[in-house]
Amino acid sequence: MFKHNIKYVDFNGTERQEDFYFHLSLPEVTRIEIEIGNDIKSYSEELANTQDIKRLIEFLEMIVLNSYGKKTSDGKSFHKSKELRTEFENSQAYAELFEQLILDPELARRFGESVADSGKAKKNTIEAKVVQQ
């Protein structure tokens, strides 16, 4: 899970600062990797190496928007819905985060590693067990 504090100015001109949470579960990581035809890390490295800005931005949007959600206060659930995604996508917080990720490669790397980390770790464990059998 990736927690990021975003400072932004909303559409009423009010300056806000909030924590936002991003996480991809094992099924979500698997679906994304099937869609892109590669593991997330290798695909992002390929995009960075080829400097394919169009595909890089599309991939960044896919990861950010598919991973956004709201963590329950007890930490038992992470809620995602089309409504939450649309609300975030249309916010100034999303615009600010997107700009930060584009301008700060280190933040983008930490985001990518953290958001899919638990899903990838579980996937690697499952794949290792399947290979051993």
CSV table of C-alpha atoms in Angstrom, one decimal:
chain,number,residue,atom,x,y,z
A,1,MET,CA,0.0,0.0,0.0
A,2,PHE,CA,1.2,3.5,-0.8
A,3,LYS,CA,0.1,6.4,1.4
A,4,HIS,CA,0.8,9.9,0.0
A,5,ASN,CA,0.0,13.2,1.5
A,6,ILE,CA,-1.1,15.6,-1.2
A,7,LYS,CA,-1.4,19.4,-0.9
A,8,TYR,CA,-3.6,21.0,-3.4
A,9,VAL,CA,-6.1,23.8,-4.1
A,10,ASP,CA,-9.6,22.7,-4.6
A,11,PHE,CA,-12.1,24.2,-7.1
A,12,ASN,CA,-13.4,26.6,-4.5
A,13,GLY,CA,-9.8,28.0,-4.1
A,14,THR,CA,-9.4,26.3,-0.7
A,15,GLU,CA,-6.0,24.9,0.1
A,16,ARG,CA,-6.2,21.3,1.3
A,17,GLN,CA,-3.8,18.7,2.5
A,18,GLU,CA,-5.0,15.1,2.7
A,19,ASP,CA,-3.6,11.5,2.8
A,20,PHE,CA,-4.5,9.4,-0.2
A,21,TYR,CA,-4.1,5.6,-0.4
A,22,PHE,CA,-3.2,3.3,-3.3
A,23,HIS,CA,-3.1,-0.5,-3.4
A,24,LEU,CA,-3.4,-3.3,-5.9
A,25,SER,CA,-4.4,-6.7,-4.7
A,26,LEU,CA,-3.1,-9.9,-6.2
A,27,PRO,CA,-6.1,-10.3,-8.6
A,28,GLU,CA,-5.6,-6.7,-9.7
A,29,VAL,CA,-1.9,-7.1,-10.3
A,30,THR,CA,-2.6,-10.3,-12.3
A,31,ARG,CA,-5.3,-8.6,-14.5
A,32,ILE,CA,-3.0,-5.7,-15.2
A,33,GLU,CA,-0.1,-7.9,-16.1
A,34,ILE,CA,-2.2,-10.0,-18.4
A,35,GLU,CA,-3.4,-6.8,-20.1
A,36,ILE,CA,0.1,-5.4,-20.6
A,37,GLY,CA,1.6,-8.8,-21.5
A,38,ASN,CA,4.4,-8.5,-19.0
A,39,ASP,CA,5.1,-8.0,-15.2
A,40,ILE,CA,4.5,-4.5,-14.0
A,41,LYS,CA,8.2,-3.8,-13.2
A,42,SER,CA,9.6,-5.0,-16.5
A,43,TYR,CA,6.9,-3.1,-18.4
A,44,SER,CA,7.6,0.1,-16.6
A,45,GLU,CA,11.3,-0.3,-17.2
A,46,GLU,CA,10.7,-0.9,-20.9
A,47,LEU,CA,8.6,2.2,-21.1
A,48,ALA,CA,11.2,4.3,-19.4
A,49,ASN,CA,14.0,2.9,-21.6
A,50,THR,CA,12.1,3.5,-24.8
A,51,GLN,CA,10.9,6.9,-23.7
A,52,ASP,CA,7.4,6.1,-25.1
A,53,ILE,CA,5.7,9.0,-23.4
A,54,LYS,CA,2.2,8.2,-24.7
A,55,ARG,CA,2.3,4.6,-23.4
A,56,LEU,CA,4.1,5.7,-20.2
A,57,ILE,CA,1.3,8.2,-19.4
A,58,GLU,CA,-1.4,5.7,-20.2
A,59,PHE,CA,0.3,3.1,-18.0
A,60,LEU,CA,0.7,5.7,-15.1
A,61,GLU,CA,-3.0,6.6,-15.3
A,62,MET,CA,-4.0,2.9,-15.3
A,63,ILE,CA,-1.9,2.2,-12.2
A,64,VAL,CA,-2.9,5.3,-10.3
A,65,LEU,CA,-6.6,5.1,-11.0
A,66,ASN,CA,-6.9,1.3,-10.5
A,67,SER,CA,-5.0,1.5,-7.2
A,68,TYR,CA,-6.9,4.4,-5.6
A,69,GLY,CA,-9.3,3.6,-2.8
A,70,LYS,CA,-10.3,4.4,0.8
A,71,LYS,CA,-8.8,2.4,3.7
A,72,THR,CA,-11.2,1.7,6.5
A,73,SER,CA,-10.2,3.0,9.9
A,74,ASP,CA,-9.8,-0.5,11.3
A,75,GLY,CA,-7.5,-1.4,8.3
A,76,LYS,CA,-9.6,-4.5,7.5
A,77,SER,CA,-10.8,-3.3,4.1
A,78,PHE,CA,-9.8,-1.1,1.2
A,79,HIS,CA,-12.8,0.2,-0.7
A,80,LYS,CA,-12.8,0.9,-4.4
A,81,SER,CA,-15.6,1.7,-6.7
A,82,LYS,CA,-16.3,3.5,-10.0
A,83,GLU,CA,-17.7,6.4,-8.1
A,84,LEU,CA,-14.6,6.8,-5.8
A,85,ARG,CA,-12.4,6.5,-8.8
A,86,THR,CA,-14.3,9.1,-10.8
A,87,GLU,CA,-14.4,11.5,-7.9
A,88,PHE,CA,-10.6,11.2,-7.4
A,89,GLU,CA,-9.9,11.4,-11.2
A,90,ASN,CA,-11.8,14.6,-11.4
A,91,SER,CA,-10.1,16.2,-8.4
A,92,GLN,CA,-7.2,18.6,-8.1
A,93,ALA,CA,-5.5,16.1,-5.8
A,94,TYR,CA,-5.3,13.7,-8.8
A,95,ALA,CA,-3.9,16.4,-11.0
A,96,GLU,CA,-1.3,17.3,-8.4
A,97,LEU,CA,-0.3,13.7,-7.8
A,98,PHE,CA,0.0,13.0,-11.5
A,99,GLU,CA,2.3,16.0,-12.0
A,100,GLN,CA,4.4,14.9,-9.0
A,101,LEU,CA,4.8,11.4,-10.5
A,102,ILE,CA,5.8,12.8,-13.9
A,103,LEU,CA,8.3,15.2,-12.5
A,104,ASP,CA,9.8,13.0,-9.7
A,105,PRO,CA,11.1,9.6,-11.0
A,106,GLU,CA,12.1,8.6,-7.5
A,107,LEU,CA,8.5,9.2,-6.2
A,108,ALA,CA,7.2,7.3,-9.3
A,109,ARG,CA,9.5,4.4,-8.5
A,110,ARG,CA,8.4,4.3,-4.8
A,111,PHE,CA,4.8,4.5,-5.9
A,112,GLY,CA,5.1,1.6,-8.3
A,113,GLU,CA,7.0,-0.6,-5.9
A,114,SER,CA,4.7,0.1,-3.0
A,115,VAL,CA,1.3,0.0,-4.7
A,116,ALA,CA,1.7,-3.5,-6.1
A,117,ASP,CA,4.2,-4.8,-3.6
A,118,SER,CA,1.9,-7.1,-1.5
A,119,GLY,CA,0.2,-8.4,-4.6
A,120,LYS,CA,3.4,-9.2,-6.4
A,121,ALA,CA,4.9,-10.8,-3.3
A,122,LYS,CA,1.9,-13.1,-3.0
A,123,LYS,CA,2.0,-13.9,-6.7
A,124,ASN,CA,5.7,-14.8,-6.6
A,125,THR,CA,5.1,-17.1,-3.6
A,126,ILE,CA,2.2,-18.8,-5.5
A,127,GLU,CA,4.3,-19.1,-8.6
A,128,ALA,CA,7.2,-20.6,-6.6
A,129,LYS,CA,4.9,-23.2,-5.1
A,130,VAL,CA,3.4,-24.1,-8.5
A,131,VAL,CA,6.9,-24.6,-9.9
A,132,GLN,CA,8.0,-26.8,-7.0
A,133,GLN,CA,5.0,-29.1,-7.4
